[in-house]
Amino acid sequence: MSEYYDTWTSGMSPEDAVRFVSRKRNMERLGTFRRMWKARVWRENYEEKKCRVVTGAANALEGMGRRFEALYLLENKKFVDISDSEEDSTDEFEMKLAFSKLLFKDGKYDRSVNLLEDLIASFESSVPDKRSVKLIAMASDAFYFAGWVCVHSDNHTRAYDFWSRGANVMMGGEALLNRQA
Protein backbone atom coordinates (compact mmCIF):
# COMPACT_ATOMS: atom_id res chain seq x y z
CA MET A 1 0.00 0.00 0.00
CA SER A 2 1.14 3.55 -0.58
CA GLU A 3 2.00 6.05 2.12
CA TYR A 4 -1.27 7.85 1.37
CA TYR A 5 -3.31 4.82 2.40
CA ASP A 6 -1.00 3.98 5.32
CA THR A 7 -2.19 7.09 7.17
CA TRP A 8 -5.82 6.06 6.70
CA THR A 9 -5.36 2.43 7.66
CA SER A 10 -3.17 2.74 10.74
CA GLY A 11 -4.65 0.72 13.58
CA MET A 12 -6.65 -1.56 11.27
CA SER A 13 -6.10 -5.27 10.88
CA PRO A 14 -4.43 -6.22 7.57
CA GLU A 15 -7.71 -7.67 6.23
CA ASP A 16 -9.67 -4.54 7.14
CA ALA A 17 -6.96 -2.35 5.61
CA VAL A 18 -7.12 -4.26 2.31
CA ARG A 19 -10.92 -3.98 2.23
CA PHE A 20 -10.74 -0.28 3.06
CA VAL A 21 -8.17 0.46 0.36
CA SER A 22 -10.11 -1.56 -2.22
CA ARG A 23 -13.34 0.26 -1.40
CA LYS A 24 -11.60 3.64 -1.50
CA ARG A 25 -10.04 2.90 -4.89
CA ASN A 26 -13.35 1.72 -6.29
CA MET A 27 -15.05 4.88 -5.00
CA GLU A 28 -12.38 6.98 -6.72
CA ARG A 29 -12.79 4.98 -9.95
CA LEU A 30 -16.56 5.38 -9.82
CA GLY A 31 -16.19 9.13 -9.32
CA THR A 32 -13.84 9.31 -12.30
CA PHE A 33 -16.24 7.40 -14.53
CA ARG A 34 -19.16 9.59 -13.41
CA ARG A 35 -17.19 12.71 -14.35
CA MET A 36 -16.26 11.13 -17.68
CA TRP A 37 -19.93 10.32 -18.33
CA LYS A 38 -21.08 13.87 -17.52
CA ALA A 39 -18.36 15.33 -19.75
CA ARG A 40 -19.19 12.87 -22.55
CA VAL A 41 -15.47 12.33 -23.08
CA TRP A 42 -15.99 9.90 -25.97
CA ARG A 43 -17.07 12.82 -28.17
CA GLU A 44 -13.75 14.65 -27.86
CA ASN A 45 -11.42 11.72 -27.28
CA TYR A 46 -11.92 8.80 -29.65
CA GLU A 47 -9.92 6.50 -27.37
CA GLU A 48 -12.46 6.92 -24.55
CA LYS A 49 -15.50 4.97 -25.63
CA LYS A 50 -18.89 5.12 -23.95
CA CYS A 51 -18.65 1.38 -23.46
CA ARG A 52 -15.43 1.73 -21.44
CA VAL A 53 -16.98 4.38 -19.22
CA VAL A 54 -20.12 2.34 -18.51
CA THR A 55 -18.36 -0.99 -17.96
CA GLY A 56 -15.73 0.70 -15.81
CA ALA A 57 -18.41 2.26 -13.62
CA ALA A 58 -20.20 -1.10 -13.35
CA ASN A 59 -16.94 -2.80 -12.34
CA ALA A 60 -16.33 -0.14 -9.70
CA LEU A 61 -19.85 -0.61 -8.31
CA GLU A 62 -19.34 -4.38 -8.24
CA GLY A 63 -16.06 -3.90 -6.42
CA MET A 64 -17.86 -1.83 -3.79
CA GLY A 65 -20.41 -4.59 -3.22
CA ARG A 66 -23.13 -2.73 -5.10
CA ARG A 67 -23.88 -5.45 -7.65
CA PHE A 68 -27.56 -4.52 -7.98
CA GLU A 69 -26.59 -1.04 -9.14
CA ALA A 70 -23.98 -2.46 -11.51
CA LEU A 71 -26.58 -4.79 -13.03
CA TYR A 72 -29.04 -1.91 -13.35
CA LEU A 73 -26.42 0.25 -15.02
CA LEU A 74 -25.66 -2.38 -17.65
CA GLU A 75 -29.29 -3.37 -18.17
CA ASN A 76 -30.90 0.08 -18.24
CA LYS A 77 -31.29 0.76 -21.94
CA LYS A 78 -32.01 4.47 -21.52
CA PHE A 79 -28.63 5.00 -19.94
CA VAL A 80 -26.53 2.42 -21.74
CA ASP A 81 -28.04 2.15 -25.21
CA ILE A 82 -25.27 2.53 -27.73
CA SER A 83 -27.22 1.36 -30.77
CA ASP A 84 -27.93 4.95 -31.78
CA SER A 85 -24.29 5.98 -31.62
CA GLU A 86 -21.47 5.72 -34.09
CA GLU A 87 -19.77 3.05 -32.00
CA ASP A 88 -19.47 -0.40 -33.52
CA SER A 89 -21.04 -3.68 -32.50
CA THR A 90 -17.87 -4.66 -30.64
CA ASP A 91 -18.79 -2.23 -27.87
CA GLU A 92 -22.31 -3.58 -27.57
CA PHE A 93 -20.89 -7.11 -27.47
CA GLU A 94 -18.47 -6.08 -24.70
CA MET A 95 -21.21 -4.52 -22.58
CA LYS A 96 -23.50 -7.53 -22.95
CA LEU A 97 -20.63 -9.87 -22.08
CA ALA A 98 -19.92 -7.83 -18.93
CA PHE A 99 -23.63 -7.93 -18.09
CA SER A 100 -23.78 -11.71 -18.49
CA LYS A 101 -20.77 -12.11 -16.18
CA LEU A 102 -22.47 -10.01 -13.49
CA LEU A 103 -25.66 -12.04 -13.90
CA PHE A 104 -23.59 -15.18 -13.35
CA LYS A 105 -22.05 -13.72 -10.20
CA ASP A 106 -25.55 -12.92 -9.00
CA GLY A 107 -26.60 -16.56 -9.48
CA LYS A 108 -28.87 -15.89 -12.46
CA TYR A 109 -27.43 -18.66 -14.60
CA ASP A 110 -30.36 -18.96 -17.02
CA ARG A 111 -30.39 -15.26 -17.89
CA SER A 112 -26.63 -15.26 -18.20
CA VAL A 113 -26.47 -18.23 -20.57
CA ASN A 114 -29.39 -16.89 -22.65
CA LEU A 115 -27.57 -13.61 -23.13
CA LEU A 116 -24.38 -15.48 -24.00
CA GLU A 117 -26.29 -17.59 -26.55
CA ASP A 118 -27.56 -14.38 -28.18
CA LEU A 119 -24.02 -13.00 -28.31
CA ILE A 120 -22.66 -16.22 -29.78
CA ALA A 121 -25.44 -16.33 -32.38
CA SER A 122 -24.72 -12.74 -33.41
CA PHE A 123 -21.04 -13.58 -33.74
CA GLU A 124 -21.71 -16.71 -35.78
CA SER A 125 -24.01 -14.79 -38.13
CA SER A 126 -21.49 -12.00 -38.69
CA VAL A 127 -19.32 -11.90 -41.80
CA PRO A 128 -15.99 -13.58 -40.95
CA ASP A 129 -13.91 -11.03 -42.91
CA LYS A 130 -15.42 -8.12 -40.98
CA ARG A 131 -14.67 -9.47 -37.48
CA SER A 132 -12.15 -7.47 -35.51
CA VAL A 133 -9.49 -9.15 -33.38
CA LYS A 134 -11.20 -7.76 -30.28
CA LEU A 135 -14.57 -9.21 -31.33
CA ILE A 136 -13.02 -12.63 -31.97
CA ALA A 137 -11.37 -12.59 -28.53
CA MET A 138 -14.63 -11.62 -26.84
CA ALA A 139 -16.57 -14.29 -28.75
CA SER A 140 -14.04 -16.88 -27.63
CA ASP A 141 -14.55 -15.63 -24.07
CA ALA A 142 -18.33 -15.92 -24.54
CA PHE A 143 -18.07 -19.55 -25.68
CA TYR A 144 -15.74 -20.42 -22.81
CA PHE A 145 -17.79 -18.58 -20.20
CA ALA A 146 -21.08 -20.03 -21.47
CA GLY A 147 -19.65 -23.48 -20.90
CA TRP A 148 -18.75 -22.66 -17.32
CA VAL A 149 -22.16 -21.13 -16.64
CA CYS A 150 -23.67 -24.43 -17.80
CA VAL A 151 -21.31 -26.39 -15.54
CA HIS A 152 -22.44 -24.32 -12.57
CA SER A 153 -26.06 -25.04 -13.43
CA ASP A 154 -25.23 -28.78 -13.65
CA ASN A 155 -25.63 -29.09 -17.40
CA HIS A 156 -22.29 -30.59 -18.40
CA THR A 157 -23.49 -31.80 -21.79
CA ARG A 158 -24.51 -28.31 -22.80
CA ALA A 159 -21.19 -26.96 -21.51
CA TYR A 160 -19.31 -29.42 -23.72
CA ASP A 161 -21.50 -28.35 -26.66
CA PHE A 162 -20.53 -24.70 -26.14
CA TRP A 163 -16.85 -25.53 -25.88
CA SER A 164 -16.74 -27.83 -28.90
CA ARG A 165 -18.84 -25.40 -30.97
CA GLY A 166 -16.49 -22.59 -29.94
CA ALA A 167 -13.42 -24.63 -30.88
CA ASN A 168 -14.97 -25.29 -34.31
CA VAL A 169 -16.03 -21.68 -34.90
CA MET A 170 -12.65 -20.36 -33.80
CA MET A 171 -11.05 -22.95 -36.10
CA GLY A 172 -8.88 -24.40 -33.37
CA GLY A 173 -7.14 -21.11 -32.65
CA GLU A 174 -8.22 -20.88 -29.03
CA ALA A 175 -6.24 -23.11 -26.67
CA LEU A 176 -8.75 -22.85 -23.79
CA LEU A 177 -11.66 -23.93 -25.97
CA ASN A 178 -9.63 -26.75 -27.51
CA ARG A 179 -8.66 -28.02 -24.07
CA GLN A 180 -12.27 -27.96 -22.81
CA ALA A 181 -13.66 -29.55 -25.99
Coordinates of C-alpha atoms in Angstrom, one line a residue:
M1 CA 0.0 0.0 0.0
S2 CA 1.1 3.5 -0.6
E3 CA 2.0 6.1 2.1
Y4 CA -1.3 7.9 1.4
Y5 CA -3.3 4.8 2.4
D6 CA -1.0 4.0 5.3
T7 CA -2.2 7.1 7.2
W8 CA -5.8 6.1 6.7
T9 CA -5.4 2.4 7.7
S10 CA -3.2 2.7 10.7
G11 CA -4.6 0.7 13.6
M12 CA -6.6 -1.6 11.3
S13 CA -6.1 -5.3 10.9
P14 CA -4.4 -6.2 7.6
E15 CA -7.7 -7.7 6.2
D16 CA -9.7 -4.5 7.1
A17 CA -7.0 -2.4 5.6
V18 CA -7.1 -4.3 2.3
R19 CA -10.9 -4.0 2.2
F20 CA -10.7 -0.3 3.1
V21 CA -8.2 0.5 0.4
S22 CA -10.1 -1.6 -2.2
R23 CA -13.3 0.3 -1.4
K24 CA -11.6 3.6 -1.5
R25 CA -10.0 2.9 -4.9
N26 CA -13.4 1.7 -6.3
M27 CA -15.1 4.9 -5.0
E28 CA -12.4 7.0 -6.7
R29 CA -12.8 5.0 -9.9
L30 CA -16.6 5.4 -9.8
G31 CA -16.2 9.1 -9.3
T32 CA -13.8 9.3 -12.3
F33 CA -16.2 7.4 -14.5
R34 CA -19.2 9.6 -13.4
R35 CA -17.2 12.7 -14.3
M36 CA -16.3 11.1 -17.7
W37 CA -19.9 10.3 -18.3
K38 CA -21.1 13.9 -17.5
A39 CA -18.4 15.3 -19.8
R40 CA -19.2 12.9 -22.6
V41 CA -15.5 12.3 -23.1
W42 CA -16.0 9.9 -26.0
R43 CA -17.1 12.8 -28.2
E44 CA -13.8 14.7 -27.9
N45 CA -11.4 11.7 -27.3
Y46 CA -11.9 8.8 -29.6
E47 CA -9.9 6.5 -27.4
E48 CA -12.5 6.9 -24.6
K49 CA -15.5 5.0 -25.6
K50 CA -18.9 5.1 -23.9
C51 CA -18.6 1.4 -23.5
R52 CA -15.4 1.7 -21.4
V53 CA -17.0 4.4 -19.2
V54 CA -20.1 2.3 -18.5
T55 CA -18.4 -1.0 -18.0
G56 CA -15.7 0.7 -15.8
A57 CA -18.4 2.3 -13.6
A58 CA -20.2 -1.1 -13.4
N59 CA -16.9 -2.8 -12.3
A60 CA -16.3 -0.1 -9.7
L61 CA -19.9 -0.6 -8.3
E62 CA -19.3 -4.4 -8.2
G63 CA -16.1 -3.9 -6.4
M64 CA -17.9 -1.8 -3.8
G65 CA -20.4 -4.6 -3.2
R66 CA -23.1 -2.7 -5.1
R67 CA -23.9 -5.4 -7.7
F68 CA -27.6 -4.5 -8.0
E69 CA -26.6 -1.0 -9.1
A70 CA -24.0 -2.5 -11.5
L71 CA -26.6 -4.8 -13.0
Y72 CA -29.0 -1.9 -13.3
L73 CA -26.4 0.3 -15.0
L74 CA -25.7 -2.4 -17.7
E75 CA -29.3 -3.4 -18.2
N76 CA -30.9 0.1 -18.2
K77 CA -31.3 0.8 -21.9
K78 CA -32.0 4.5 -21.5
F79 CA -28.6 5.0 -19.9
V80 CA -26.5 2.4 -21.7
D81 CA -28.0 2.1 -25.2
I82 CA -25.3 2.5 -27.7
S83 CA -27.2 1.4 -30.8
D84 CA -27.9 5.0 -31.8
S85 CA -24.3 6.0 -31.6
E86 CA -21.5 5.7 -34.1
E87 CA -19.8 3.1 -32.0
D88 CA -19.5 -0.4 -33.5
S89 CA -21.0 -3.7 -32.5
T90 CA -17.9 -4.7 -30.6
D91 CA -18.8 -2.2 -27.9
E92 CA -22.3 -3.6 -27.6
F93 CA -20.9 -7.1 -27.5
E94 CA -18.5 -6.1 -24.7
M95 CA -21.2 -4.5 -22.6
K96 CA -23.5 -7.5 -22.9
L97 CA -20.6 -9.9 -22.1
A98 CA -19.9 -7.8 -18.9
F99 CA -23.6 -7.9 -18.1
S100 CA -23.8 -11.7 -18.5
K101 CA -20.8 -12.1 -16.2
L102 CA -22.5 -10.0 -13.5
L103 CA -25.7 -12.0 -13.9
F104 CA -23.6 -15.2 -13.4
K105 CA -22.0 -13.7 -10.2
D106 CA -25.6 -12.9 -9.0
G107 CA -26.6 -16.6 -9.5
K108 CA -28.9 -15.9 -12.5
Y109 CA -27.4 -18.7 -14.6
D110 CA -30.4 -19.0 -17.0
R111 CA -30.4 -15.3 -17.9
S112 CA -26.6 -15.3 -18.2
V113 CA -26.5 -18.2 -20.6
N114 CA -29.4 -16.9 -22.6
L115 CA -27.6 -13.6 -23.1
L116 CA -24.4 -15.5 -24.0
E117 CA -26.3 -17.6 -26.5
D118 CA -27.6 -14.4 -28.2
L119 CA -24.0 -13.0 -28.3
I120 CA -22.7 -16.2 -29.8
A121 CA -25.4 -16.3 -32.4
S122 CA -24.7 -12.7 -33.4
F123 CA -21.0 -13.6 -33.7
E124 CA -21.7 -16.7 -35.8
S125 CA -24.0 -14.8 -38.1
S126 CA -21.5 -12.0 -38.7
V127 CA -19.3 -11.9 -41.8
P128 CA -16.0 -13.6 -41.0
D129 CA -13.9 -11.0 -42.9
K130 CA -15.4 -8.1 -41.0
R131 CA -14.7 -9.5 -37.5
S132 CA -12.1 -7.5 -35.5
V133 CA -9.5 -9.1 -33.4
K134 CA -11.2 -7.8 -30.3
L135 CA -14.6 -9.2 -31.3
I136 CA -13.0 -12.6 -32.0
A137 CA -11.4 -12.6 -28.5
M138 CA -14.6 -11.6 -26.8
A139 CA -16.6 -14.3 -28.8
S140 CA -14.0 -16.9 -27.6
D141 CA -14.5 -15.6 -24.1
A142 CA -18.3 -15.9 -24.5
F143 CA -18.1 -19.6 -25.7
Y144 CA -15.7 -20.4 -22.8
F145 CA -17.8 -18.6 -20.2
A146 CA -21.1 -20.0 -21.5
G147 CA -19.6 -23.5 -20.9
W148 CA -18.7 -22.7 -17.3
V149 CA -22.2 -21.1 -16.6
C150 CA -23.7 -24.4 -17.8
V151 CA -21.3 -26.4 -15.5
H152 CA -22.4 -24.3 -12.6
S153 CA -26.1 -25.0 -13.4
D154 CA -25.2 -28.8 -13.6
N155 CA -25.6 -29.1 -17.4
H156 CA -22.3 -30.6 -18.4
T157 CA -23.5 -31.8 -21.8
R158 CA -24.5 -28.3 -22.8
A159 CA -21.2 -27.0 -21.5
Y160 CA -19.3 -29.4 -23.7
D161 CA -21.5 -28.4 -26.7
F162 CA -20.5 -24.7 -26.1
W163 CA -16.8 -25.5 -25.9
S164 CA -16.7 -27.8 -28.9
R165 CA -18.8 -25.4 -31.0
G166 CA -16.5 -22.6 -29.9
A167 CA -13.4 -24.6 -30.9
N168 CA -15.0 -25.3 -34.3
V169 CA -16.0 -21.7 -34.9
M170 CA -12.6 -20.4 -33.8
M171 CA -11.0 -22.9 -36.1
G172 CA -8.9 -24.4 -33.4
G173 CA -7.1 -21.1 -32.7
E174 CA -8.2 -20.9 -29.0
A175 CA -6.2 -23.1 -26.7
L176 CA -8.8 -22.9 -23.8
L177 CA -11.7 -23.9 -26.0
N178 CA -9.6 -26.7 -27.5
R179 CA -8.7 -28.0 -24.1
Q180 CA -12.3 -28.0 -22.8
A181 CA -13.7 -29.5 -26.0

